[in-house]
Amino acid sequence: MSLFDMKLQDVHAKLADKELKVSELVDEAYARISKVDAQVGAFLTLAEEQARAQAQALDEQLAAGDERGLLFGLPAGIKDNIVTENLRTTCASQLLANYDPIYNATVMEKLKIAQAVTIGKVNMDEFAMGGSNENSSYHPVRNPWDTDRVPGGSSGGSAAAVAAGEVYFALGSDTGGSIRQPAAYCGVVGLKPTYGLISRFGLVAFASSLDQIGPLTKNVEDAAYVLQAIAGHDEKDSTSAKVDIPDYISSLNGEVQGLRLAIPKEYMGEGIQPAVKEAMKTAIAKLESMGATVDEVSMPHTDYAIATYYLLASSEASSNLARFDGVRYGVRSDKADNLLEVYHRSRSEGFGPEVKRRIMLGTYALSSGYYDAYYLKAQKVRTLIKQDFDKVFEQYDAIVSPTAPTTAFRLGDQISDPLTMYMNDACTIPVSLAGVPAISVPCGTADGMPVGMQIIGKHFDETMVLRIAHAYEQAGDWAGRRPAL
Amino acid sequence: MSISIQDVEHVAKLARLDLSEEEKQTYMKQLNAILQYADKLNELDTDQVEPTSHVMELVNVTREDERRSSWPIEQVMKNAPEEDEGQFKVPAVLD
């Protein structure tokens, strides 16, 4: 058994009892990376020197007294769109191949306070655009359960690194499902918090009205710990919410007795792989046997969510990515003779095909003459989708659904057909448009590959989402299942 | 609505992208497929629906207008592709 299969509380108990050192945890991470990452491809940049120095300092602190941060000594993988001071941050793009940030994202400052140890930066779809991690401009990530299959995306490196035991936990980002879908594909826990709960300062912006950072972990309790460490208002992100942060860990009481859960029929339709539906039905029966009621409901605008999302997210992306111009940072083309050519050549050489496609789509949707037909229309449909959630939450405590319509597909299967690829986010996108929190928790396998159940809550009701996921996890038989890698 | 090669060229110019002939053809096909799919939004009557630009009730956030220190110039310049005396350097704006 790996050290990283232990729960956080057990790791900390061993550290306190001097049966374990932080340097051993860090050794475990790099040993595992050197053993399996050639197959998995989860890492883009390692921070070994800094991590070992930090481990030594933490071990000295441990020897001197009992004071420990919330995530003390835990090896972390950080998605490469979260900026890290003096640690290369590429967004898996060639355009940022040499970008060495001079500041930390707020979540990194919070991890520092919590005393987690950054092991390195993990792979992703370029600028977080994609659902398979095949859009990394460096190398694809492979699913630790079957290396012929994708890990999902865009936080594919985060999910794979946790599943493969290369790190204890990871941070990812989720715009339309980019934490939850890879968590489902890789058999780990992934939480997308409510929009605004966690500061986006230092998260390289893709779609600013949707982006949110969140944890990927091996179990629900650890996700609660990481959330506790990184949630909260930040004056550097004016869209971060001024809300009281509850004690997430103490809300995990193992109880779902009397809770009212809804399963929308639109999330169990014909697009859902039969084996995924079966796993979902078994999970629902389990929740019912634990005392929850589960009713079928309808969320009639679900089918419009993907079109809405791709218009809105691409529009926001085309605006956000305008900053990459080869002037202040990033790679400048050496084939440019004047300023306009610097912009054109640097962007054309630096961006990959999916990023260009979304910039093109978004620029078109925002361009004169099409704004009302596409962008404004999508914003209005977003209202209808959000109202679907509001209505269900008037009567129910949470919504459950599959996290993704299928299990992980094979590398190369969908890469040439963007629209098919976009359908993998059918169950996660509506949640992002509504801005509500959701977690993916493993709920069995289909043909040997992990299946995820999505649990969706009201705005800022992470405690409910975590509580249900935790209770389900405790009652289920998933815990301890690991890829054979 | 369908996108022509001229539309693709116009949008690429707005987005400051140079596309090869092959890329233009590919994006024309793919954007048409995506927008054709997006046309399903027109099944919905949204005349009386307010747009959502943001899920939170947002008001302007301001702070006191007081002087704060900024980043040291040499740090800011660390990632500059080209710099000169603490300023970002670019080729001629006009030929």
XYZ file of C-alpha atoms in Angstrom:
580
model
C 0.000 0.000 0.000
C 1.217 3.475 -0.902
C 1.660 6.163 1.728
C -0.732 8.170 -0.399
C -3.549 5.659 0.159
C -3.754 6.738 3.801
C -6.311 9.318 4.844
C -4.979 12.743 5.751
C -5.774 12.222 9.412
C -3.781 8.979 9.446
C -0.813 10.585 7.696
C -0.833 13.380 10.248
C -1.115 10.916 13.132
C 1.960 9.085 11.871
C 3.855 12.353 11.458
C 2.917 13.360 15.001
C 4.024 9.974 16.350
C 7.353 10.331 14.519
C 6.640 7.167 12.545
C 6.818 9.122 9.309
C 8.701 12.134 7.990
C 7.667 14.697 5.406
C 10.831 13.859 3.479
C 9.560 10.280 3.148
C 6.299 11.553 1.679
C 8.243 13.672 -0.796
C 10.559 10.729 -1.601
C 7.480 8.616 -2.285
C 6.181 11.198 -4.779
C 9.401 11.437 -6.797
C 10.049 7.694 -6.655
C 6.577 7.010 -8.007
C 6.949 9.695 -10.676
C 10.227 8.223 -11.891
C 8.624 4.774 -11.945
C 5.343 5.504 -13.730
C 5.265 8.966 -15.260
C 6.866 7.847 -18.503
C 3.642 5.868 -18.990
C 1.210 8.384 -17.490
C 2.637 11.723 -18.646
C 1.038 13.682 -15.826
C 3.902 16.088 -15.183
C 5.207 19.039 -17.190
C 7.632 20.529 -14.649
C 9.069 19.136 -11.423
C 10.009 21.280 -8.426
C 12.221 18.686 -6.784
C 14.871 20.943 -5.317
C 12.350 23.306 -3.688
C 10.168 20.414 -2.512
C 13.048 18.618 -0.812
C 14.221 21.823 0.859
C 10.689 22.464 2.089
C 10.375 18.885 3.343
C 13.530 19.293 5.360
C 12.260 22.557 6.879
C 8.918 20.936 7.728
C 10.659 17.971 9.349
C 12.644 20.405 11.491
C 9.415 22.143 12.449
C 7.900 18.785 13.314
C 10.860 17.892 15.518
C 10.590 21.243 17.298
C 6.906 21.131 18.186
C 3.368 20.150 17.385
C 2.310 23.066 15.261
C 1.166 21.950 11.830
C -0.687 23.530 8.919
C -3.937 21.981 7.720
C -2.237 20.197 4.803
C 1.106 19.805 6.527
C 3.653 17.900 4.470
C 1.249 16.645 1.812
C 2.735 16.361 -1.693
C 0.644 18.294 -4.219
C 0.421 18.456 -8.000
C -0.621 21.859 -9.319
C -2.410 22.296 -12.630
C -0.190 24.281 -14.929
C -2.651 27.160 -15.383
C -2.206 28.162 -11.733
C 0.718 30.553 -11.533
C 3.556 29.577 -9.238
C 6.328 31.954 -8.247
C 9.656 30.962 -9.812
C 8.142 27.734 -11.126
C 7.468 27.571 -14.855
C 3.779 27.903 -15.719
C 2.936 26.935 -19.306
C -0.814 26.234 -19.465
C 0.475 23.320 -21.602
C 0.976 25.881 -24.385
C 4.054 26.581 -26.489
C 3.227 30.256 -26.160
C 4.134 30.127 -22.461
C 6.970 27.574 -22.770
C 9.358 29.979 -21.019
C 6.986 31.746 -18.602
C 8.469 32.014 -15.123
C 5.906 33.864 -12.930
C 7.009 36.508 -10.465
C 4.070 35.930 -8.138
C 1.921 33.188 -6.649
C -1.760 32.585 -7.272
C -3.767 33.166 -4.097
C -4.419 29.418 -3.791
C -0.654 28.857 -3.765
C -0.245 31.369 -0.945
C -2.977 29.472 0.890
C -1.273 26.120 0.286
C 1.895 27.678 1.640
C 0.091 28.660 4.850
C -1.401 25.148 5.029
C 2.153 23.788 4.531
C 1.478 21.515 1.580
C 4.504 20.651 -0.578
C 4.380 21.446 -4.306
C 5.867 18.490 -6.186
C 5.454 19.963 -9.655
C 3.148 21.312 -12.322
C 0.769 18.906 -13.964
C -0.306 18.535 -17.555
C -3.614 19.719 -18.982
C -5.381 20.545 -22.206
C -3.826 23.740 -23.554
C -5.335 26.735 -21.720
C -7.827 24.259 -20.165
C -9.610 23.758 -23.484
C -10.477 20.127 -24.012
C -11.872 17.032 -22.407
C -9.195 14.424 -23.101
C -5.824 16.040 -22.369
C -4.856 15.333 -25.986
C -4.713 19.111 -26.495
C -1.569 19.483 -24.388
C 1.095 20.872 -26.696
C 3.753 18.882 -24.808
C 2.464 15.325 -24.542
C -0.853 13.642 -23.799
C -1.711 12.240 -20.386
C -2.764 8.596 -20.215
C -5.330 7.049 -17.921
C -3.625 5.047 -15.140
C -6.413 2.432 -15.351
C -5.691 1.758 -19.029
C -2.932 3.713 -20.716
C -4.619 3.367 -24.117
C -7.385 5.577 -22.771
C -7.595 9.287 -22.032
C -7.668 10.575 -18.439
C -10.303 13.169 -19.361
C -9.681 16.858 -19.257
C -8.823 19.502 -18.989
C -7.409 18.674 -15.522
C -6.252 15.286 -16.842
C -2.788 15.572 -15.315
C -4.272 16.404 -11.901
C -6.619 13.394 -11.945
C -4.044 10.967 -13.351
C -1.319 12.063 -10.907
C -3.641 11.381 -7.952
C -4.928 8.083 -9.391
C -1.395 6.882 -10.156
C -0.178 7.720 -6.636
C 2.334 10.317 -7.846
C 0.993 12.989 -5.487
C -1.199 13.003 -2.403
C -3.632 15.533 -3.839
C -3.883 17.903 -6.787
C -5.439 21.210 -7.676
C -7.344 21.511 -10.925
C -9.620 24.046 -12.518
C -13.125 23.538 -13.832
C -14.847 25.677 -16.452
C -17.353 23.203 -17.926
C -16.404 19.984 -16.139
C -12.610 20.046 -16.190
C -12.220 18.773 -12.610
C -15.235 16.464 -12.378
C -14.986 14.651 -15.726
C -11.299 13.620 -15.359
C -11.966 12.668 -11.724
C -14.719 10.333 -12.972
C -12.529 8.862 -15.734
C -9.633 8.237 -13.328
C -11.610 6.957 -10.322
C -10.790 9.796 -7.935
C -12.776 12.483 -6.121
C -13.041 15.917 -7.789
C -14.836 18.962 -6.426
C -15.889 22.049 -8.350
C -16.881 24.571 -5.699
C -19.490 27.294 -6.112
C -18.389 30.017 -8.494
C -16.708 32.648 -6.312
C -15.845 30.464 -3.315
C -12.146 30.277 -4.207
C -10.028 33.148 -5.461
C -9.196 33.026 -9.154
C -6.289 35.434 -8.711
C -3.390 33.799 -10.512
C -5.532 31.277 -12.370
C -4.848 31.968 -16.046
C -8.283 33.004 -17.268
C -10.180 30.897 -19.802
C -13.842 31.863 -19.258
C -14.005 34.289 -16.359
C -17.697 33.834 -15.535
C -17.237 30.049 -15.221
C -13.674 29.235 -14.098
C -13.210 27.819 -10.624
C -10.304 26.076 -8.873
C -10.895 22.896 -6.883
C -9.275 19.814 -5.325
C -8.754 16.285 -6.698
C -8.152 13.681 -3.997
C -8.436 9.965 -3.284
C -11.302 10.404 -0.818
C -14.025 12.878 0.085
C -12.669 13.782 3.512
C -9.364 14.883 2.011
C -11.257 17.016 -0.529
C -12.945 18.737 2.431
C -9.548 19.447 3.991
C -8.125 20.919 0.802
C -11.252 23.015 0.279
C -10.999 24.280 3.848
C -7.451 25.412 3.148
C -8.122 27.277 -0.108
C -11.670 28.725 0.200
C -12.426 32.320 1.088
C -12.686 35.903 -0.089
C -9.647 37.548 -1.645
C -9.415 41.254 -2.316
C -7.308 40.474 -5.381
C -10.326 38.747 -7.000
C -13.337 41.029 -6.858
C -15.591 38.169 -8.006
C -14.651 36.086 -4.983
C -17.562 35.927 -2.572
C -17.717 37.459 0.875
C -19.294 34.467 2.586
C -18.553 32.764 5.865
C -16.527 29.609 5.341
C -18.084 26.748 7.318
C -16.199 23.869 8.899
C -16.378 21.433 5.996
C -14.725 18.566 7.817
C -17.167 18.471 10.724
C -20.092 18.376 8.279
C -19.069 14.860 7.227
C -21.400 12.976 9.546
C -22.036 9.916 7.397
C -25.785 10.596 7.314
C -28.141 10.931 4.371
C -31.236 9.853 6.320
C -34.202 12.039 5.347
C -32.408 13.953 2.590
C -34.389 14.663 -0.551
C -32.397 13.976 -3.711
C -33.425 14.543 -7.315
C -32.265 12.721 -10.428
C -33.108 14.648 -13.605
C -34.377 12.343 -16.340
C -32.445 14.385 -18.913
C -29.205 13.138 -17.302
C -30.174 9.494 -17.776
C -31.222 9.749 -21.427
C -30.113 7.920 -24.534
C -26.704 9.622 -24.687
C -25.657 7.852 -21.491
C -23.715 4.597 -21.920
C -25.862 1.703 -20.589
C -23.151 0.486 -18.189
C -22.852 4.009 -16.739
C -26.637 4.065 -16.252
C -26.448 0.732 -14.463
C -23.721 1.964 -12.110
C -25.807 5.061 -11.448
C -28.917 3.012 -10.664
C -26.952 0.907 -8.211
C -25.633 4.062 -6.540
C -29.149 5.491 -6.271
C -30.409 2.265 -4.715
C -27.573 2.510 -2.210
C -28.490 6.088 -1.273
C -32.125 5.025 -0.861
C -31.121 2.106 1.334
C -29.279 4.627 3.508
C -32.464 6.591 4.073
C -32.458 9.261 1.372
C -35.379 9.676 -0.997
C -34.510 9.934 -4.682
C -37.154 11.299 -7.078
C -36.994 11.677 -10.822
C -37.384 15.303 -11.911
C -37.162 17.200 -15.185
C -34.733 19.981 -16.045
C -36.095 20.856 -19.459
C -33.294 23.126 -20.697
C -30.489 20.623 -20.118
C -30.268 19.797 -23.815
C -29.399 23.420 -24.643
C -26.485 23.660 -22.241
C -23.656 22.497 -24.518
C -24.482 25.005 -27.261
C -24.894 27.754 -24.676
C -21.611 26.893 -23.024
C -19.508 26.748 -26.164
C -20.758 30.142 -27.312
C -20.234 31.816 -23.940
C -16.988 30.131 -22.906
C -15.408 30.638 -26.342
C -16.452 34.287 -26.393
C -14.908 34.891 -23.002
C -11.815 32.952 -24.075
C -11.352 34.998 -27.242
C -11.344 38.101 -25.088
C -9.150 36.697 -22.313
C -6.567 35.215 -24.668
C -6.119 38.550 -26.428
C -3.500 39.287 -23.747
C -1.096 36.768 -25.286
C 0.589 39.006 -27.809
C 4.294 38.251 -27.472
C 5.061 41.655 -25.964
C 5.327 41.432 -22.166
C 5.889 37.714 -21.567
C 5.607 34.427 -23.393
C 7.311 33.335 -26.597
C 7.654 35.969 -29.310
C 7.930 34.801 -32.895
C 11.311 35.497 -34.432
C 9.697 35.895 -37.846
C 8.061 39.265 -37.204
C 9.269 42.523 -38.736
C 6.691 44.887 -37.267
C 4.366 45.041 -34.283
C 1.293 43.684 -36.054
C 3.335 40.714 -37.218
C 4.526 40.146 -33.642
C 0.901 39.679 -32.621
C -0.073 37.545 -35.594
C 2.995 35.307 -35.783
C 3.437 34.829 -32.013
C -0.192 33.801 -31.589
C -0.286 31.627 -34.700
C 2.899 29.782 -33.747
C 2.115 29.658 -30.019
C -1.507 28.459 -29.921
C -2.579 24.907 -30.772
C -5.552 23.932 -32.964
C -8.264 23.707 -30.276
C -7.306 27.065 -28.777
C -7.399 28.679 -32.229
C -10.762 27.046 -32.926
C -12.295 28.477 -29.757
C -10.782 31.912 -30.320
C -12.270 31.831 -33.836
C -15.689 30.722 -32.571
C -15.724 33.283 -29.778
C -14.505 36.128 -31.968
C -17.221 35.300 -34.483
C -19.941 35.124 -31.809
C -18.910 38.527 -30.446
C -18.381 40.173 -33.826
C -20.553 42.911 -35.202
C -23.826 41.562 -36.585
C -23.712 38.223 -34.718
C -23.560 39.349 -31.102
C -27.352 39.276 -30.554
C -27.888 36.046 -32.452
C -25.228 34.056 -30.622
C -23.716 35.676 -27.550
C -26.787 37.458 -26.180
C -29.029 34.529 -27.067
C -26.720 32.183 -25.148
C -26.732 34.495 -22.126
C -30.523 34.362 -22.101
C -30.606 30.586 -22.356
C -28.093 30.523 -19.490
C -30.804 32.207 -17.395
C -33.267 29.434 -18.287
C -30.739 26.738 -17.390
C -30.029 28.427 -14.056
C -33.777 28.610 -13.359
C -34.041 24.839 -13.888
C -31.651 24.435 -10.965
C -33.402 27.058 -8.816
C -36.710 25.231 -9.252
C -35.377 21.809 -8.310
C -33.548 23.240 -5.292
C -36.824 24.665 -3.970
C -37.807 21.091 -3.141
C -34.606 19.074 -2.990
C -31.373 19.114 -0.989
C -29.194 17.973 -3.857
C -29.222 16.601 -7.402
C -27.455 13.390 -8.432
C -26.413 12.347 -11.937
C -23.654 10.560 -13.797
C -20.575 12.797 -14.027
C -19.934 11.887 -17.645
C -22.038 10.080 -20.272
C -19.386 7.374 -20.812
C -16.244 6.011 -19.241
C -12.837 7.092 -20.570
C -12.506 6.660 -24.342
C -9.398 5.713 -26.288
C -6.740 8.228 -27.295
C -7.339 9.375 -30.857
C -10.989 8.311 -30.962
C -12.563 11.763 -30.850
C -9.795 14.253 -31.445
C -10.780 14.979 -35.058
C -14.405 15.728 -34.219
C -14.768 18.705 -31.858
C -18.541 18.464 -31.535
C -18.440 14.820 -30.400
C -15.704 15.739 -27.920
C -17.871 18.549 -26.535
C -20.680 16.060 -25.744
C -18.539 14.456 -23.018
C -19.333 17.482 -20.872
C -23.122 17.119 -21.191
C -23.640 16.363 -17.490
C -21.155 18.864 -16.068
C -21.729 21.941 -18.232
C -25.231 22.869 -16.973
C -23.848 22.913 -13.417
C -21.074 25.302 -14.454
C -23.543 27.608 -16.202
C -25.627 27.748 -13.003
C -22.486 28.340 -10.904
C -23.473 25.769 -8.269
C -21.077 23.322 -6.564
C -20.694 19.673 -7.579
C -18.479 16.761 -6.711
C -17.641 13.619 -8.640
C -17.239 10.529 -6.496
C -16.392 7.044 -7.812
C -19.480 4.817 -8.004
C -18.245 1.606 -9.592
C -16.851 0.483 -12.907
C -18.122 -0.207 -16.390
C -16.012 -2.626 -18.428
C -13.173 -2.202 -15.960
C -13.087 1.602 -16.151
C -14.206 3.890 -13.306
C -17.614 5.590 -13.319
C -18.305 8.813 -11.420
C -21.463 10.003 -9.713
C -22.016 13.743 -9.674
C -23.643 15.306 -6.604
C -24.824 18.867 -7.179
C -25.766 21.335 -4.435
C -27.183 24.799 -3.911
C -24.976 27.883 -4.110
C -22.361 27.737 -1.345
C -23.797 24.487 0.009
C -20.530 22.549 -0.307
C -21.231 21.033 3.100
C -24.265 19.168 1.716
C -22.412 17.989 -1.392
C -19.461 16.760 0.658
C -21.686 15.162 3.283
C -23.631 13.081 0.747
C -20.493 12.113 -1.182
C -18.742 11.121 2.033
C -21.660 9.066 3.344
C -21.983 7.303 -0.003
C -18.242 6.638 -0.126
C -18.261 5.173 3.391
C -21.122 2.833 2.496
C -19.780 1.820 -0.895
C -17.116 -0.661 -1.854
C -14.901 1.646 -3.907
C -12.444 2.712 -1.226
C -9.055 1.178 -1.767
C -9.527 0.366 -5.450
C -6.454 1.457 -7.345
C -5.228 1.028 -10.908
C -2.800 -1.864 -11.389
C -0.192 0.434 -12.956
C -26.284 31.512 -41.274
C -23.268 29.844 -42.717
C -19.624 30.842 -42.584
C -17.647 31.395 -45.784
C -13.894 31.409 -46.315
C -14.086 35.214 -46.379
C -15.773 35.154 -42.949
C -13.033 32.892 -41.620
C -10.373 35.271 -42.968
C -12.138 38.289 -41.466
C -12.505 36.665 -38.035
C -8.883 35.443 -38.095
C -7.767 38.996 -38.758
C -9.860 40.307 -35.850
C -8.339 37.608 -33.617
C -4.791 38.350 -34.839
C -4.272 34.844 -36.182
C -2.589 33.787 -39.410
C -4.206 30.656 -40.807
C -2.906 28.374 -43.534
C -5.250 27.519 -46.418
C -5.755 24.104 -44.867
C -6.600 25.606 -41.465
C -9.100 27.967 -43.099
C -10.890 25.039 -44.740
C -10.905 23.012 -41.521
C -12.162 25.859 -39.344
C -14.812 26.819 -41.905
C -16.207 23.281 -41.771
C -15.935 22.918 -38.009
C -17.317 26.354 -37.164
C -20.259 25.740 -39.473
C -20.940 22.420 -37.736
C -20.736 24.006 -34.285
C -22.911 26.989 -35.216
C -25.424 24.730 -36.917
C -25.626 22.812 -33.653
C -25.964 26.102 -31.758
C -28.963 27.035 -33.886
C -31.003 24.783 -31.633
C -31.053 27.660 -29.137
C -33.521 29.333 -31.507
C -36.095 26.701 -30.560
C -36.451 28.646 -27.312
C -38.445 31.851 -27.047
C -36.244 34.154 -24.965
C -37.916 37.505 -25.725
C -38.926 37.961 -22.094
C -35.763 36.435 -20.576
C -33.042 38.533 -19.004
C -29.488 37.579 -19.968
C -27.140 36.137 -17.325
C -23.622 37.469 -17.647
C -22.636 36.287 -14.218
C -24.241 34.021 -11.615
C -23.487 36.219 -8.636
C -25.180 39.482 -7.744
C -22.268 41.664 -8.703
C -21.786 45.300 -7.922
C -18.700 47.352 -8.580
C -15.940 46.652 -6.119
C -13.770 49.610 -5.267
C -11.034 50.286 -2.752
C -9.686 53.411 -1.176
C -7.657 55.422 -3.630
C -4.421 55.210 -1.721
C -0.914 54.777 -3.018
C 0.482 51.248 -3.023
C 3.831 49.946 -4.086
C 4.077 48.156 -7.412
C 6.350 45.364 -8.609
C 10.026 46.160 -9.014
C 10.623 46.893 -12.708
C 13.474 44.390 -13.033
C 11.147 41.605 -11.851
C 8.385 42.643 -14.212
C 10.883 42.619 -17.050
C 12.110 39.128 -16.217
C 9.760 37.499 -18.737
C 9.919 40.174 -21.420
C 10.903 38.786 -24.843
C 12.838 42.005 -25.406
C 13.447 44.986 -23.127
C 15.367 48.202 -23.121
C 16.046 50.326 -20.042
C 13.142 48.923 -18.076
C 10.676 49.122 -20.944
C 9.126 46.485 -23.195
C 10.682 46.705 -26.613
C 8.814 45.901 -29.841
C 9.658 46.262 -33.530
C 8.493 49.278 -35.474
C 4.754 49.914 -35.234
C 4.739 51.196 -38.803
C 6.898 49.994 -41.673
